[in-house]
Coordinates of C-alpha atoms in Angstrom, one line a residue:
M1 CA 80.0 80.2 -34.6
K2 CA 76.8 80.2 -36.6
L3 CA 74.2 77.9 -35.4
P4 CA 72.0 75.9 -37.9
T5 CA 68.7 77.3 -38.7
P6 CA 66.0 75.2 -36.9
P7 CA 63.3 73.6 -39.2
T8 CA 60.1 75.5 -39.7
D9 CA 56.6 74.4 -40.1
T10 CA 56.6 74.9 -43.9
A11 CA 56.3 72.9 -47.0
T12 CA 58.4 72.6 -50.2
A13 CA 57.2 71.8 -53.7
A14 CA 57.0 68.2 -54.8
P15 CA 57.6 67.3 -58.4
D16 CA 53.9 66.9 -59.2
G17 CA 53.1 70.3 -57.7
L18 CA 51.8 69.1 -54.3
A19 CA 53.5 70.5 -51.2
V20 CA 55.8 68.0 -49.4
I21 CA 54.8 68.0 -45.7
R22 CA 57.5 69.4 -43.3
H23 CA 56.3 69.9 -39.8
E24 CA 55.9 68.6 -36.3
N25 CA 52.3 67.3 -36.3
L26 CA 53.0 64.9 -39.2
D27 CA 50.2 62.4 -38.5
E28 CA 47.6 65.2 -38.3
K29 CA 48.8 66.9 -41.4
V30 CA 49.0 63.8 -43.4
Y31 CA 45.4 62.9 -42.3
D32 CA 44.1 66.3 -43.3
R33 CA 45.8 66.1 -46.7
I34 CA 44.4 62.7 -47.6
R35 CA 41.0 63.7 -46.2
A36 CA 41.1 66.7 -48.6
M37 CA 42.1 64.4 -51.5
I38 CA 39.0 62.2 -50.8
A39 CA 36.7 65.3 -50.7
D40 CA 38.2 66.7 -53.9
G41 CA 37.9 63.3 -55.7
V42 CA 41.6 63.0 -56.2
L43 CA 41.1 59.7 -54.4
A44 CA 37.7 58.5 -55.9
P45 CA 35.1 56.2 -54.3
G46 CA 36.2 52.5 -54.7
Q47 CA 39.8 53.5 -55.6
R48 CA 42.7 51.4 -54.1
V49 CA 45.1 53.5 -52.1
A50 CA 48.6 52.8 -53.5
Q51 CA 50.5 53.5 -50.3
E52 CA 54.0 53.7 -51.7
T53 CA 52.9 56.1 -54.4
L54 CA 50.9 58.3 -52.1
A55 CA 53.8 58.4 -49.5
A56 CA 56.1 59.5 -52.2
R57 CA 53.6 62.1 -53.4
L58 CA 53.2 63.6 -50.0
G59 CA 56.9 63.3 -49.2
V60 CA 56.4 61.3 -46.0
S61 CA 57.4 57.8 -44.7
R62 CA 55.0 54.9 -44.5
T63 CA 54.5 55.2 -40.7
P64 CA 52.5 58.6 -40.6
L65 CA 50.7 57.5 -43.9
V66 CA 49.5 54.3 -42.4
N67 CA 48.5 56.0 -39.2
A68 CA 46.4 58.5 -41.2
L69 CA 44.8 55.7 -43.3
K70 CA 43.8 53.8 -40.2
R71 CA 42.2 56.9 -38.8
L72 CA 40.3 57.6 -42.0
A73 CA 39.1 54.0 -41.9
Q74 CA 37.8 54.6 -38.5
D75 CA 36.0 57.7 -39.8
G76 CA 34.3 55.6 -42.4
L77 CA 36.0 57.2 -45.3
L78 CA 38.3 54.3 -46.2
R79 CA 37.7 50.5 -46.1
A80 CA 40.5 48.4 -44.7
I81 CA 41.0 45.2 -46.6
P82 CA 43.0 42.5 -44.7
R83 CA 46.4 42.0 -46.3
R84 CA 45.4 44.2 -49.2
G85 CA 45.5 47.7 -47.8
F86 CA 42.8 50.3 -48.2
R87 CA 40.2 51.5 -50.7
V88 CA 38.1 54.7 -50.6
R89 CA 34.8 53.9 -49.3
E90 CA 31.9 53.4 -51.7
L91 CA 28.3 54.2 -50.7
S92 CA 25.3 52.2 -51.8
T93 CA 22.2 54.0 -53.0
Q94 CA 20.6 53.2 -49.7
E95 CA 23.5 54.9 -47.8
L96 CA 23.3 57.9 -50.1
V97 CA 19.6 58.2 -49.3
Q98 CA 20.4 58.0 -45.6
L99 CA 23.2 60.6 -46.0
F100 CA 20.8 63.1 -47.7
E101 CA 18.1 62.5 -45.2
L102 CA 20.5 63.6 -42.6
R103 CA 21.6 66.6 -44.6
E104 CA 17.9 67.6 -45.0
R105 CA 17.7 67.9 -41.3
L106 CA 21.0 69.4 -40.4
E107 CA 21.6 71.8 -43.2
P108 CA 18.3 73.8 -42.7
L109 CA 19.0 74.1 -39.0
A110 CA 22.4 75.6 -39.7
A111 CA 20.9 78.0 -42.1
E112 CA 18.2 79.1 -39.7
L113 CA 20.8 79.7 -36.9
A114 CA 23.2 81.4 -39.3
A115 CA 20.4 83.9 -40.3
L116 CA 20.5 85.3 -36.8
R117 CA 24.3 85.8 -36.7
I118 CA 25.4 86.7 -40.2
T119 CA 26.2 90.3 -41.0
P120 CA 24.5 92.0 -44.1
D121 CA 28.0 92.7 -45.5
E122 CA 29.0 89.0 -45.5
A123 CA 25.6 88.0 -46.9
D124 CA 26.2 90.5 -49.8
R125 CA 29.6 89.1 -50.5
M126 CA 28.2 85.5 -50.6
A127 CA 25.5 86.7 -53.1
D128 CA 28.1 88.3 -55.3
E129 CA 30.2 85.2 -55.4
W130 CA 27.3 83.0 -56.3
R131 CA 26.0 85.4 -59.0
A132 CA 29.5 85.2 -60.5
M133 CA 29.2 81.5 -60.6
A134 CA 26.2 81.7 -62.8
S135 CA 28.1 83.3 -65.6
L136 CA 31.0 80.9 -65.7
P137 CA 31.3 78.5 -68.7
D138 CA 30.6 74.8 -68.3
T139 CA 34.2 73.6 -67.9
P140 CA 36.1 71.3 -65.6
E141 CA 37.6 74.4 -63.9
A142 CA 34.2 75.8 -63.3
H143 CA 33.1 72.5 -61.8
Q144 CA 36.0 72.5 -59.5
A145 CA 35.4 76.2 -58.5
Y146 CA 31.8 75.3 -57.7
I147 CA 32.8 72.4 -55.5
E148 CA 35.2 74.5 -53.6
R149 CA 32.7 77.4 -53.2
D150 CA 29.9 75.0 -52.2
R151 CA 32.0 73.4 -49.5
A152 CA 33.0 76.7 -48.2
F153 CA 29.5 78.0 -48.1
H154 CA 28.1 75.0 -46.2
R155 CA 31.0 75.0 -43.8
R156 CA 30.5 78.7 -43.1
L157 CA 26.8 78.3 -42.4
A158 CA 27.8 75.6 -39.8
E159 CA 30.3 78.1 -38.3
L160 CA 27.8 80.8 -38.2
S161 CA 25.3 78.6 -36.5
G162 CA 27.2 79.1 -33.2
N163 CA 26.4 75.5 -32.2
P164 CA 29.5 73.4 -31.8
F165 CA 27.5 70.3 -31.5
L166 CA 25.8 70.9 -34.8
R167 CA 29.1 71.6 -36.4
A168 CA 30.5 68.3 -35.1
A169 CA 27.5 66.5 -36.4
M170 CA 27.7 68.1 -39.8
D171 CA 31.4 67.6 -40.4
P172 CA 31.4 63.9 -41.4
V173 CA 28.1 64.3 -43.3
S174 CA 29.5 67.2 -45.2
M175 CA 32.7 65.3 -45.8
L176 CA 30.9 62.3 -47.3
A177 CA 28.6 64.6 -49.4
A178 CA 31.7 66.3 -50.8
A179 CA 33.2 63.0 -51.7
Y180 CA 30.1 61.8 -53.4
L181 CA 28.9 64.9 -55.2
H182 CA 29.7 63.2 -58.5
G183 CA 27.0 60.7 -57.7
T184 CA 24.1 63.1 -57.3
P185 CA 21.7 64.1 -60.1
R186 CA 21.6 67.8 -60.3
P187 CA 24.0 69.8 -62.6
W188 CA 25.8 72.5 -60.6
E189 CA 24.3 75.3 -62.8
D190 CA 20.8 74.3 -61.5
T191 CA 21.8 74.8 -57.8
V192 CA 23.2 78.4 -58.1
P193 CA 19.7 79.8 -57.7
D194 CA 19.2 77.6 -54.6
H195 CA 22.2 79.2 -52.9
L196 CA 21.0 82.6 -53.8
A197 CA 17.6 81.8 -52.2
V198 CA 19.3 80.7 -49.0
I199 CA 21.5 83.8 -49.0
D200 CA 18.5 86.0 -49.6
G201 CA 16.9 84.6 -46.3
L202 CA 20.3 85.1 -44.6
R203 CA 20.6 88.7 -45.7
R204 CA 17.1 89.5 -44.3
G205 CA 17.8 87.8 -41.1
D206 CA 14.9 85.5 -41.7
P207 CA 15.5 82.0 -40.2
A208 CA 12.3 80.5 -41.6
A209 CA 13.1 81.6 -45.2
S210 CA 16.7 80.5 -45.0
G211 CA 15.8 77.1 -43.6
A212 CA 13.1 76.6 -46.2
A213 CA 15.4 77.5 -49.0
M214 CA 18.0 75.1 -47.8
R215 CA 15.4 72.3 -47.5
N216 CA 14.5 73.1 -51.2
H217 CA 18.1 72.9 -52.1
I218 CA 18.5 69.3 -50.7
A219 CA 15.1 67.9 -51.6
P220 CA 15.5 67.3 -55.3
S221 CA 18.6 65.2 -54.9
L222 CA 17.1 63.3 -52.1
V223 CA 13.9 62.4 -54.1
A224 CA 16.0 61.4 -57.1
L225 CA 18.1 59.1 -54.9
R226 CA 14.9 57.6 -53.4
L227 CA 13.6 57.0 -57.0
A228 CA 16.9 55.3 -57.9
L229 CA 16.6 53.2 -54.8
A230 CA 13.1 52.3 -55.5
E231 CA 13.9 51.2 -59.2
V232 CA 17.0 49.2 -58.3
D233 CA 16.4 47.6 -54.9
A234 CA 12.7 47.9 -54.0
P235 CA 10.3 48.5 -56.9
D236 CA 7.3 48.7 -54.5
R237 CA 9.0 51.2 -52.0
P238 CA 6.8 54.3 -51.5
I239 CA 8.4 57.6 -52.7
S240 CA 8.0 60.7 -50.6
S241 CA 5.3 63.1 -52.0
Q242 CA 6.6 66.0 -50.3
A243 CA 9.6 66.7 -52.5
P244 CA 9.7 67.5 -56.3
T245 CA 9.9 64.5 -58.6
S246 CA 11.3 66.0 -61.8
T247 CA 15.0 65.1 -61.4
S248 CA 16.7 62.3 -63.0
S249 CA 18.3 59.2 -61.3
P250 CA 22.0 59.5 -60.1
S251 CA 24.8 57.6 -61.7
P252 CA 26.1 54.6 -59.8
A253 CA 29.3 54.8 -57.9
P254 CA 32.3 53.5 -59.8
S255 CA 33.4 49.9 -59.3
P256 CA 36.6 49.3 -57.3
E257 CA 38.0 47.2 -60.2
H258 CA 38.1 50.2 -62.5
V259 CA 39.4 53.0 -60.4
D260 CA 42.9 51.9 -59.3
D261 CA 44.3 55.0 -61.0
D262 CA 43.7 58.6 -60.1
S263 CA 41.2 59.4 -62.8
H264 CA 37.6 60.4 -62.1
E265 CA 34.7 62.2 -63.7
P266 CA 34.0 65.8 -62.9
P267 CA 31.4 65.9 -60.1
K268 CA 27.9 67.1 -60.1
A269 CA 26.4 68.8 -57.1
A270 CA 23.5 68.6 -54.7

């Protein structure tokens, strides 16, 4: 007698191309999938989460979906609205300033520690990847490729730091930065040289150079956000004189009333 084949931890294709989740750790997988959708901008800041549509899209029931949404709300990525469900969290300009102030501290430290642990071969591979980015045309596909490479780059530096506490601190910061890259002022093409400068320090095993290059990478976006905050909320607020001031102001986050669908603008990058 032939026994039935047990279920495996695999996924089948959904009609829209997303994989339907089939596995044991359902709550965790649904959480990871929605978290990635927020980071990728599939669920944009301010957008209402249509639970029935999302459950069908992921091929799951409402229970694991709601469990994941509640957890994401606890993480600060969603906002729970009594009797109305969830919306993707929006950040004010003040909150974006605070987020980038934290990035300006954590990211250089990760780069400094990574310079002591990275191999020359890995640094060379990173440099080749970022040089290839510089030659890509300005298309939505190139923007998406940049976002994915940028996220992987910063995540890899956190891993190479060898400091699990730093990694744990950077994870939510990096997640929010990924979700809000569309709201920062620098075109992605302008940041490719920044990454190459960080990688040059990594390749030479120079923590000071790697950290300084990373600070220079974060600083223009931070100063532009401070300028925007000063103009909108506090005209007399002093602006830091230590960072360059030649960047433009960021675009405001979208209003919740206008983002109930899945559309969003291509992101820029910090």
